[in-house]
CSV table of C-alpha atoms and ligand atoms in Angstrom, one decimal:
chain,number,residue,atom,x,y,z
J,1,MET,CA,17.0,22.5,-26.1
J,2,ILE,CA,19.0,21.6,-23.1
J,3,ARG,CA,22.3,23.3,-22.8
J,4,VAL,CA,25.3,21.0,-22.3
J,5,GLU,CA,26.1,22.5,-18.9
J,6,ASP,CA,22.5,21.6,-17.8
J,7,SER,CA,22.7,18.0,-19.0
J,8,ILE,CA,23.8,15.4,-16.5
J,9,ASP,CA,26.6,13.0,-17.1
J,10,LYS,CA,26.6,11.3,-13.8
J,11,LEU,CA,24.5,11.2,-10.6
J,12,VAL,CA,26.0,9.9,-7.3
J,13,ARG,CA,24.0,9.7,-4.1
J,14,ASP,CA,26.2,9.6,-1.0
J,15,ASP,CA,25.0,9.7,2.6
J,16,LEU,CA,24.5,13.5,2.8
J,17,ALA,CA,24.4,14.8,-0.7
J,18,LEU,CA,23.7,14.3,-4.3
J,19,VAL,CA,26.8,14.8,-6.5
J,20,ILE,CA,26.1,15.8,-10.1
J,21,THR,CA,28.6,15.7,-12.9
J,22,TRP,CA,27.3,18.1,-15.6
J,23,GLY,CA,27.7,17.7,-19.4
J,24,ASP,CA,30.6,20.1,-19.4
J,25,GLY,CA,32.4,18.2,-16.7
J,26,HIS,CA,31.6,20.6,-13.9
J,27,LYS,CA,30.8,19.0,-10.6
J,28,SER,CA,28.2,20.2,-8.1
J,29,ARG,CA,27.4,18.8,-4.7
J,30,PHE,CA,23.9,19.5,-3.3
J,31,ASP,CA,23.3,18.5,0.3
J,32,TYR,CA,20.0,16.6,0.8
J,33,VAL,CA,18.8,19.1,3.4
J,34,TRP,CA,19.4,22.0,1.0
J,35,LEU,CA,17.5,20.2,-1.8
J,36,ARG,CA,14.6,19.1,0.4
J,37,ASP,CA,14.3,22.7,1.8
J,38,SER,CA,14.4,24.1,-1.7
J,39,CYS,CA,11.7,21.8,-3.2
J,40,CYS,CA,9.7,23.8,-5.7
J,41,CYS,CA,6.5,21.8,-5.6
J,42,ALA,CA,3.1,23.4,-4.8
J,43,GLU,CA,3.0,21.6,-1.5
J,44,CYS,CA,6.3,23.0,-0.3
J,45,GLY,CA,6.0,26.6,-1.6
J,46,ASP,CA,5.9,28.9,-4.5
J,47,PRO,CA,9.4,29.9,-5.7
J,48,LEU,CA,7.8,32.5,-8.0
J,49,THR,CA,6.8,34.7,-5.0
J,50,ALA,CA,9.4,33.2,-2.7
J,51,THR,CA,6.8,31.9,-0.4
J,52,LYS,CA,7.5,28.8,1.6
J,53,ARG,CA,5.1,26.3,3.2
J,54,ILE,CA,7.6,24.1,4.9
J,55,SER,CA,9.9,24.7,7.7
J,56,ILE,CA,13.3,23.2,8.4
J,57,ALA,CA,11.6,21.8,11.5
J,58,ASP,CA,9.6,19.6,9.1
J,59,ILE,CA,12.8,18.1,7.5
J,60,ALA,CA,14.4,15.2,9.3
J,61,PRO,CA,18.1,15.6,9.8
J,62,THR,CA,18.5,12.2,8.3
J,63,THR,CA,16.6,13.0,5.1
J,64,TRP,CA,18.0,11.2,2.0
J,65,ALA,CA,17.1,10.6,-1.6
J,66,ARG,CA,15.8,7.2,-2.4
J,67,LEU,CA,16.0,8.0,-6.1
J,68,ALA,CA,17.4,10.7,-8.3
J,69,ALA,CA,17.1,10.8,-12.1
J,70,ALA,CA,17.0,13.2,-15.0
J,71,GLU,CA,13.5,13.7,-16.4
J,72,GLY,CA,13.2,16.0,-19.4
J,73,PRO,CA,14.8,19.3,-18.5
J,74,ASN,CA,14.4,18.5,-14.8
J,75,LEU,CA,15.9,16.5,-12.1
J,76,LYS,CA,13.5,14.4,-10.1
J,77,ILE,CA,14.1,13.2,-6.6
J,78,GLU,CA,12.1,10.7,-4.5
J,79,TRP,CA,12.7,11.2,-0.8
J,80,GLU,CA,12.8,8.5,1.8
J,81,ASP,CA,9.5,9.8,3.2
J,82,GLY,CA,7.7,9.4,-0.1
J,83,HIS,CA,7.8,13.1,-1.1
J,84,THR,CA,8.8,13.9,-4.7
J,85,SER,CA,10.7,17.0,-5.8
J,86,VAL,CA,11.3,18.2,-9.3
J,87,TYR,CA,14.0,20.8,-10.0
J,88,PRO,CA,14.6,22.5,-13.3
J,89,ARG,CA,18.3,21.5,-14.0
J,90,ALA,CA,19.2,25.0,-15.2
J,91,TRP,CA,17.9,26.2,-11.8
J,92,LEU,CA,20.1,23.8,-10.0
J,93,ARG,CA,23.2,24.5,-12.1
J,94,ALA,CA,22.7,28.2,-11.5
J,95,ARG,CA,22.9,27.5,-7.7
J,96,CYS,CA,26.0,25.3,-7.7
J,97,ASN,CA,27.7,26.2,-4.4
J,98,CYS,CA,31.3,25.5,-5.3
J,99,PRO,CA,33.7,28.5,-4.7
J,100,GLU,CA,34.0,29.4,-8.4
J,101,SER,CA,30.2,29.3,-9.1
J,102,ARG,CA,29.5,31.3,-6.0
J,103,ALA,CA,32.1,33.9,-6.9
J,104,ALA,CA,30.7,34.2,-10.4
J,105,ARG,CA,27.2,35.1,-9.0
J,106,ARG,CA,28.7,37.9,-7.0
J,107,HIS,CA,28.7,41.5,-8.1
J,108,LEU,CA,32.2,42.9,-8.3
J,109,PRO,CA,32.6,46.6,-7.8
J,110,THR,CA,34.7,48.7,-10.2
J,111,LEU,CA,37.1,50.5,-7.9
J,112,TRP,CA,38.3,54.0,-8.7
J,113,ASP,CA,40.3,57.0,-7.5
J,114,SER,CA,41.1,60.5,-8.6
J,115,SER,CA,42.4,59.3,-12.0
J,116,SER,CA,38.7,58.6,-13.0
J,117,SER,CA,38.0,62.3,-13.1
J,118,GLY,CA,37.9,62.4,-16.9
J,119,ASN,CA,35.5,59.6,-17.1
J,120,LEU,CA,32.4,60.5,-15.1
J,121,GLY,CA,30.0,58.8,-17.5
J,122,ALA,CA,27.4,61.5,-16.9
J,123,ILE,CA,24.0,60.6,-18.3
J,124,PRO,CA,21.9,63.4,-19.9
J,125,TYR,CA,18.5,63.8,-18.4
J,126,SER,CA,16.9,63.3,-21.8
J,127,GLU,CA,18.4,59.8,-21.9
J,128,PHE,CA,17.8,59.0,-18.3
J,129,SER,CA,14.1,59.9,-18.5
J,130,ALA,CA,13.4,58.6,-22.0
J,131,ASP,CA,12.7,55.0,-20.9
J,132,ASP,CA,13.6,52.1,-18.6
J,133,GLU,CA,17.0,51.8,-20.3
J,134,GLY,CA,18.0,55.2,-19.1
J,135,LEU,CA,17.0,54.6,-15.6
J,136,LEU,CA,18.6,51.1,-15.5
J,137,ALA,CA,21.9,52.5,-17.0
J,138,ALA,CA,22.1,55.0,-14.1
J,139,LEU,CA,21.3,52.3,-11.5
J,140,GLU,CA,23.9,50.0,-13.0
J,141,GLN,CA,26.5,52.8,-12.6
J,142,VAL,CA,25.5,53.1,-8.9
J,143,ARG,CA,25.8,49.3,-8.6
J,144,ASP,CA,29.2,49.2,-10.4
J,145,ARG,CA,30.9,52.5,-9.3
J,146,GLY,CA,28.8,53.6,-6.4
J,147,PHE,CA,27.6,56.8,-8.1
J,148,SER,CA,25.8,58.1,-11.1
J,149,LEU,CA,25.6,61.7,-12.4
J,150,ILE,CA,22.5,62.8,-14.3
J,151,ARG,CA,23.0,66.1,-16.1
J,152,THR,CA,20.6,68.8,-17.3
J,153,THR,CA,17.6,67.8,-15.2
J,154,PRO,CA,15.1,70.6,-14.6
J,155,ALA,CA,16.7,72.8,-11.9
J,156,ARG,CA,13.6,73.3,-9.9
J,157,LEU,CA,12.0,72.1,-6.7
J,158,GLY,CA,10.2,68.8,-7.2
J,159,THR,CA,12.5,67.3,-9.7
J,160,LEU,CA,14.4,65.4,-7.0
J,161,GLU,CA,11.3,63.8,-5.6
J,162,SER,CA,10.0,62.7,-9.0
J,163,ILE,CA,13.3,61.1,-10.0
J,164,ALA,CA,13.6,59.5,-6.5
J,165,ALA,CA,10.2,57.9,-7.0
J,166,LYS,CA,11.4,56.1,-10.1
J,167,ILE,CA,14.1,54.3,-8.0
J,168,GLY,CA,12.3,53.6,-4.7
J,169,PHE,CA,10.7,55.1,-1.7
J,170,ILE,CA,12.2,58.2,-0.1
J,171,ARG,CA,13.1,57.5,3.5
J,172,GLU,CA,11.7,60.1,5.7
J,173,THR,CA,13.8,61.2,8.7
J,174,ASN,CA,13.8,63.8,11.4
J,175,TYR,CA,14.9,66.2,8.6
J,176,GLY,CA,11.7,65.4,6.6
J,177,ARG,CA,11.4,63.8,3.2
J,178,VAL,CA,13.9,66.2,1.6
J,179,TYR,CA,16.7,68.3,3.1
J,180,ASP,CA,17.9,71.6,1.7
J,181,LEU,CA,21.6,72.2,1.9
J,182,VAL,CA,21.8,75.9,1.8
J,183,VAL,CA,24.3,78.2,3.3
J,184,LYS,CA,23.0,80.0,6.4
J,185,PRO,CA,25.1,82.4,8.4
J,186,ASP,CA,24.0,80.9,11.7
J,187,ALA,CA,24.2,77.2,10.6
J,188,ARG,CA,24.8,74.6,13.3
J,189,LEU,CA,25.4,71.8,10.8
J,190,PHE,CA,28.7,71.7,9.0
J,191,ALA,CA,27.0,71.1,5.6
J,192,ASN,CA,25.2,74.4,5.8
J,193,ARG,CA,28.3,76.5,6.1
J,194,GLY,CA,30.9,77.5,3.5
J,195,VAL,CA,33.8,75.5,5.1
J,196,LEU,CA,35.4,72.4,3.7
J,197,VAL,CA,33.3,69.3,4.4
J,198,PRO,CA,35.7,66.3,4.6
J,199,PRO,CA,34.5,63.1,2.9
J,200,HIS,CA,32.1,61.1,5.0
J,201,THR,CA,29.1,58.9,4.6
J,202,ASP,CA,25.7,60.3,5.8
J,203,GLU,CA,23.9,59.4,8.9
J,204,ALA,CA,26.4,57.0,10.4
J,205,TYR,CA,24.6,57.6,13.7
J,206,ARG,CA,21.7,55.4,12.6
J,207,HIS,CA,21.8,51.7,13.1
J,208,HIS,CA,20.8,51.4,9.5
J,209,ALA,CA,22.6,54.1,7.6
J,210,GLN,CA,20.9,55.5,4.5
J,211,GLY,CA,21.2,53.4,1.3
J,212,LEU,CA,21.2,55.9,-1.5
J,213,ALA,CA,21.8,59.6,-1.2
J,214,LEU,CA,20.5,61.8,-4.0
J,215,PHE,CA,21.9,65.4,-4.3
J,216,HIS,CA,20.1,67.8,-6.7
J,217,CYS,CA,21.9,71.0,-7.5
J,218,LEU,CA,19.6,74.0,-7.8
J,219,GLN,CA,22.1,76.7,-7.4
J,220,ALA,CA,25.9,76.3,-7.7
J,221,ALA,CA,28.5,78.0,-5.6
J,222,LYS,CA,29.9,81.2,-7.1
J,223,GLY,CA,33.4,82.6,-7.0
J,224,GLY,CA,35.2,79.2,-7.0
J,225,GLY,CA,35.1,76.3,-4.6
J,226,GLY,CA,32.1,74.3,-3.5
J,227,VAL,CA,33.3,71.4,-5.5
J,228,THR,CA,31.8,68.0,-4.6
J,229,ILE,CA,34.4,65.4,-3.4
J,230,LEU,CA,33.7,61.7,-3.8
J,231,VAL,CA,35.8,58.9,-2.4
J,232,ASP,CA,35.4,55.2,-3.2
J,233,GLY,CA,35.1,53.8,0.3
J,234,PHE,CA,35.5,50.2,-1.0
J,235,LYS,CA,38.7,51.0,-2.9
J,236,VAL,CA,40.2,52.8,0.2
J,237,ALA,CA,39.2,49.8,2.4
J,238,GLU,CA,40.9,47.4,0.0
J,239,ASP,CA,44.0,49.6,0.1
J,240,LEU,CA,44.0,49.3,3.9
J,241,ARG,CA,43.4,45.5,3.6
J,242,ARG,CA,46.5,45.3,1.4
J,243,GLU,CA,48.7,47.7,3.4
J,244,ASN,CA,47.7,46.6,6.9
J,245,PRO,CA,45.6,43.5,7.1
J,246,ALA,CA,45.5,43.6,10.9
J,247,ALA,CA,44.1,47.2,10.9
J,248,PHE,CA,41.5,46.2,8.2
J,249,GLU,CA,40.4,43.2,10.3
J,250,LEU,CA,40.1,45.3,13.4
J,251,LEU,CA,37.8,47.8,11.7
J,252,THR,CA,35.6,44.9,10.4
J,253,ARG,CA,35.1,43.8,14.0
J,254,VAL,CA,35.4,46.7,16.4
J,255,PRO,CA,32.6,49.3,16.2
J,256,GLN,CA,33.0,53.0,16.2
J,257,GLN,CA,30.4,55.1,18.0
J,258,PHE,CA,28.4,57.9,16.4
J,259,ALA,CA,25.8,60.3,17.7
J,260,GLN,CA,23.8,63.2,16.7
J,261,ARG,CA,22.1,65.4,19.3
J,262,TYR,CA,20.1,68.5,19.0
J,263,ASP,CA,16.7,69.8,20.0
J,264,SER,CA,14.6,66.8,20.8
J,265,LEU,CA,16.9,64.4,19.0
J,266,ASP,CA,19.4,61.9,20.4
J,267,LEU,CA,20.5,59.3,17.8
J,268,ARG,CA,23.4,56.9,18.6
J,269,SER,CA,24.9,53.9,16.9
J,270,ALA,CA,27.8,51.6,17.4
J,271,ALA,CA,28.8,50.3,14.1
J,272,ARG,CA,31.7,48.7,12.2
J,273,LEU,CA,33.4,51.0,9.6
J,274,ILE,CA,33.9,48.1,7.2
J,275,ALA,CA,31.3,45.4,6.9
J,276,CYS,CA,32.3,42.2,5.1
J,277,ASP,CA,30.2,39.2,4.3
J,278,LEU,CA,31.0,35.5,5.1
J,279,ASP,CA,33.4,35.3,2.1
J,280,GLY,CA,35.3,38.4,3.2
J,281,GLN,CA,34.0,40.6,0.5
J,282,ILE,CA,33.3,44.2,1.5
J,283,VAL,CA,29.6,44.9,1.5
J,284,GLY,CA,29.4,48.3,3.1
J,285,VAL,CA,31.4,51.1,4.8
J,286,ARG,CA,30.6,54.0,7.0
J,287,PHE,CA,32.9,56.9,7.9
J,288,ASN,CA,32.2,60.2,9.6
J,289,MET,CA,34.9,61.6,11.9
J,290,LEU,CA,32.7,64.6,12.6
J,291,GLY,CA,29.8,62.5,14.0
J,292,SER,CA,31.9,60.1,16.0
J,293,ILE,CA,31.9,60.1,19.8
J,294,ALA,CA,34.2,58.8,22.5
J,295,PRO,CA,34.4,55.0,21.9
J,296,ASP,CA,33.2,52.7,24.6
J,297,LEU,CA,35.7,49.9,24.1
J,298,PRO,CA,37.7,47.4,26.2
J,299,GLN,CA,40.8,49.3,27.3
J,300,GLU,CA,43.2,46.9,25.6
J,301,LEU,CA,41.6,47.7,22.2
J,302,ILE,CA,41.8,51.5,22.4
J,303,SER,CA,45.2,52.3,21.0
J,304,GLN,CA,44.9,49.5,18.3
J,305,PHE,CA,41.6,50.9,17.3
J,306,TYR,CA,42.8,54.5,17.0
J,307,ASP,CA,45.8,53.3,15.0
J,308,ALA,CA,43.6,51.5,12.5
J,309,LEU,CA,41.2,54.4,12.4
J,310,ARG,CA,44.0,56.9,11.7
J,311,GLN,CA,45.3,54.8,8.8
J,312,LEU,CA,41.8,54.7,7.3
J,313,ALA,CA,41.3,58.4,7.8
J,314,VAL,CA,44.7,59.3,6.2
J,315,LEU,CA,43.6,57.3,3.1
J,316,HIS,CA,40.3,59.2,3.0
J,317,ARG,CA,42.1,62.5,3.2
J,318,ASP,CA,44.5,61.6,0.4
J,319,THR,CA,43.5,63.6,-2.6
J,320,ASN,CA,44.7,60.9,-4.9
J,321,ASN,CA,41.5,59.1,-3.8
J,322,TRP,CA,39.3,62.2,-4.4
J,323,LEU,CA,37.1,62.5,-7.4
J,324,GLN,CA,36.1,66.2,-7.7
J,325,ILE,CA,33.0,67.2,-9.5
J,326,LEU,CA,31.7,70.8,-9.8
J,327,LEU,CA,27.9,70.3,-9.8
J,328,GLU,CA,25.9,72.7,-12.0
J,329,PRO,CA,22.3,73.7,-11.6
J,330,GLY,CA,20.3,70.7,-12.9
J,331,ASP,CA,22.9,68.1,-12.0
J,332,LEU,CA,21.7,65.2,-9.9
J,333,LEU,CA,24.2,63.0,-8.2
J,334,ILE,CA,23.1,59.5,-7.0
J,335,ILE,CA,25.5,58.0,-4.4
J,336,ASP,CA,25.6,54.6,-2.7
J,337,ASN,CA,26.0,56.1,0.8
J,338,GLU,CA,27.3,52.8,2.1
J,339,ARG,CA,30.1,52.7,-0.4
J,340,VAL,CA,31.0,56.2,-1.6
J,341,LEU,CA,32.0,59.1,0.8
J,342,HIS,CA,31.1,62.6,-0.2
J,343,GLY,CA,32.3,66.0,0.8
J,344,ARG,CA,32.7,69.5,-0.5
J,345,THR,CA,35.6,72.0,-0.9
J,346,ALA,CA,35.2,75.3,0.8
J,347,PHE,CA,33.6,78.3,-0.8
J,348,ASP,CA,32.7,81.8,0.0
J,349,PRO,CA,29.0,82.0,0.7
J,350,ARG,CA,29.1,85.8,0.4
J,351,ALA,CA,29.7,85.3,-3.4
J,352,GLY,CA,26.2,83.8,-3.9
J,353,ARG,CA,23.8,81.3,-2.6
J,354,ARG,CA,24.5,77.6,-3.1
J,355,HIS,CA,21.5,75.3,-2.9
J,356,LEU,CA,21.4,71.5,-3.1
J,357,ARG,CA,18.4,69.4,-2.2
J,358,LEU,CA,19.0,66.0,-0.7
J,359,CYS,CA,16.9,62.9,-0.1
J,360,TYR,CA,17.6,59.3,0.7
J,361,ILE,CA,16.3,56.0,-0.7
J,362,ASP,CA,16.4,52.6,1.0
J,363,ARG,CA,18.9,50.2,-0.3
J,364,ASP,CA,16.5,47.3,-0.7
J,365,GLY,CA,14.1,49.4,-2.8
J,366,TYR,CA,17.0,50.4,-5.1
J,367,HIS,CA,18.1,46.8,-5.4
J,368,SER,CA,14.6,45.7,-6.2
J,369,THR,CA,14.3,48.2,-9.0
J,370,LEU,CA,17.7,47.2,-10.3
J,371,ARG,CA,16.6,43.5,-10.4
J,372,VAL,CA,13.1,44.0,-11.8
J,373,LEU,CA,14.4,46.3,-14.6
J,374,GLY,CA,17.4,44.1,-15.3
J,375,ARG,CA,15.1,41.1,-15.8
J,376,LYS,CA,12.7,43.1,-17.9
J,377,LEU,CA,15.4,44.3,-20.2
J,378,GLY,CA,17.2,40.9,-20.3
J,379,ARG,CA,20.4,42.0,-18.6
J,380,PHE,CA,22.9,39.3,-17.8
J,381,GLY,CA,23.3,39.3,-14.0
J,382,ALA,CA,19.9,40.6,-13.0
J,383,ASP,CA,20.2,38.1,-10.1
J,384,LEU,CA,23.7,39.0,-9.0
J,385,VAL,CA,24.4,39.0,-5.3
J,386,LEU,CA,24.6,42.7,-4.4
J,387,PRO,CA,26.4,44.3,-1.4
J,388,SER,CA,24.0,44.4,1.6
J,389,GLY,CA,25.4,47.7,3.1
J,390,ALA,CA,27.0,48.7,6.3
J,391,ALA,CA,24.4,47.6,8.8
J,392,ASN,CA,25.8,45.6,11.6
V,1,FE2,FE1,26.8,64.5,3.9
V,2,ZN,ZN1,7.8,19.6,-2.3
V,3,ZN,ZN1,30.2,25.0,-9.4
């Protein structure tokens, strides 16, 4: 059965494109070059594995369709050079490039602030680990809100790595595969002391920041404090866009510089704090005042840059944007590190040891698992366009 929106009312071939009026009245315009490049025949490639056998260099700039006609559930095109292409019409309709259709294919984040504290949507480990549904539910939370909290996991070493393996590959760094956040009296890193850690994204000093950060609580802080702070970086960036469009625009264009140096390590990046795609949608943020270094910028940009940076920093510091969660032993927090900032309130390490184990997973592996499970479990939107992160 052909759906009405995949049936064709009218086909018009103009000089550059094929214009289809669909059964429901919607109109799509497909450029010949796009259609020819997307040919699904065995000679041109295998769309199943996304393997292509033709190059744009093989397609003449003047390519045009000699004939276009509906054929069963497909659309058949005969090209001027004699090649024939057959496209499933549902496939074409799903790729309409009008603004409304493109917007509908796009994942829209659910923005939040401190008022979401009562609605953490924590998933019990028994549910999470029962089947693919549990895992997908957690990954969909990460996709929609930027974080997911799994409660009552086994509070022992090794749990983090086995859960991470279900999502993707752990990205090994100079810290190793996993990193233990424990309070040490002589700690050089902020995270390993009892002081307040202001909200930040991790590893902003890498050209490609980490995609997901997974925090597994093994021992909670005692005597109060040590509460995890989360900030929705997308929400805060949208606030800045609304309040001061010029500052927002500047931070999407002018990079900040970050570094981390110790022992035999010297990492540096120059990266934009807010990354937007071609359509202006935010696809990633990074923010870490503690890891930033003196910016190397044209003199005329310096004061503007600091003004914009200050406005963003003030929003990040505003506790109305803070979601506060007291992690308990066995809690596992999965964060999209290119969307959600994390921090921690101060606590007294003398009251007892606090131990969190941390690892990172690449963004592309997480997206892949989300798509594969979504398709397997018949989720609408398994093919949504997802934010690509803060890489510049
Ligand atoms: Fe951190
Ligand atoms: Zn072909
Ligand atoms: Zn459309």
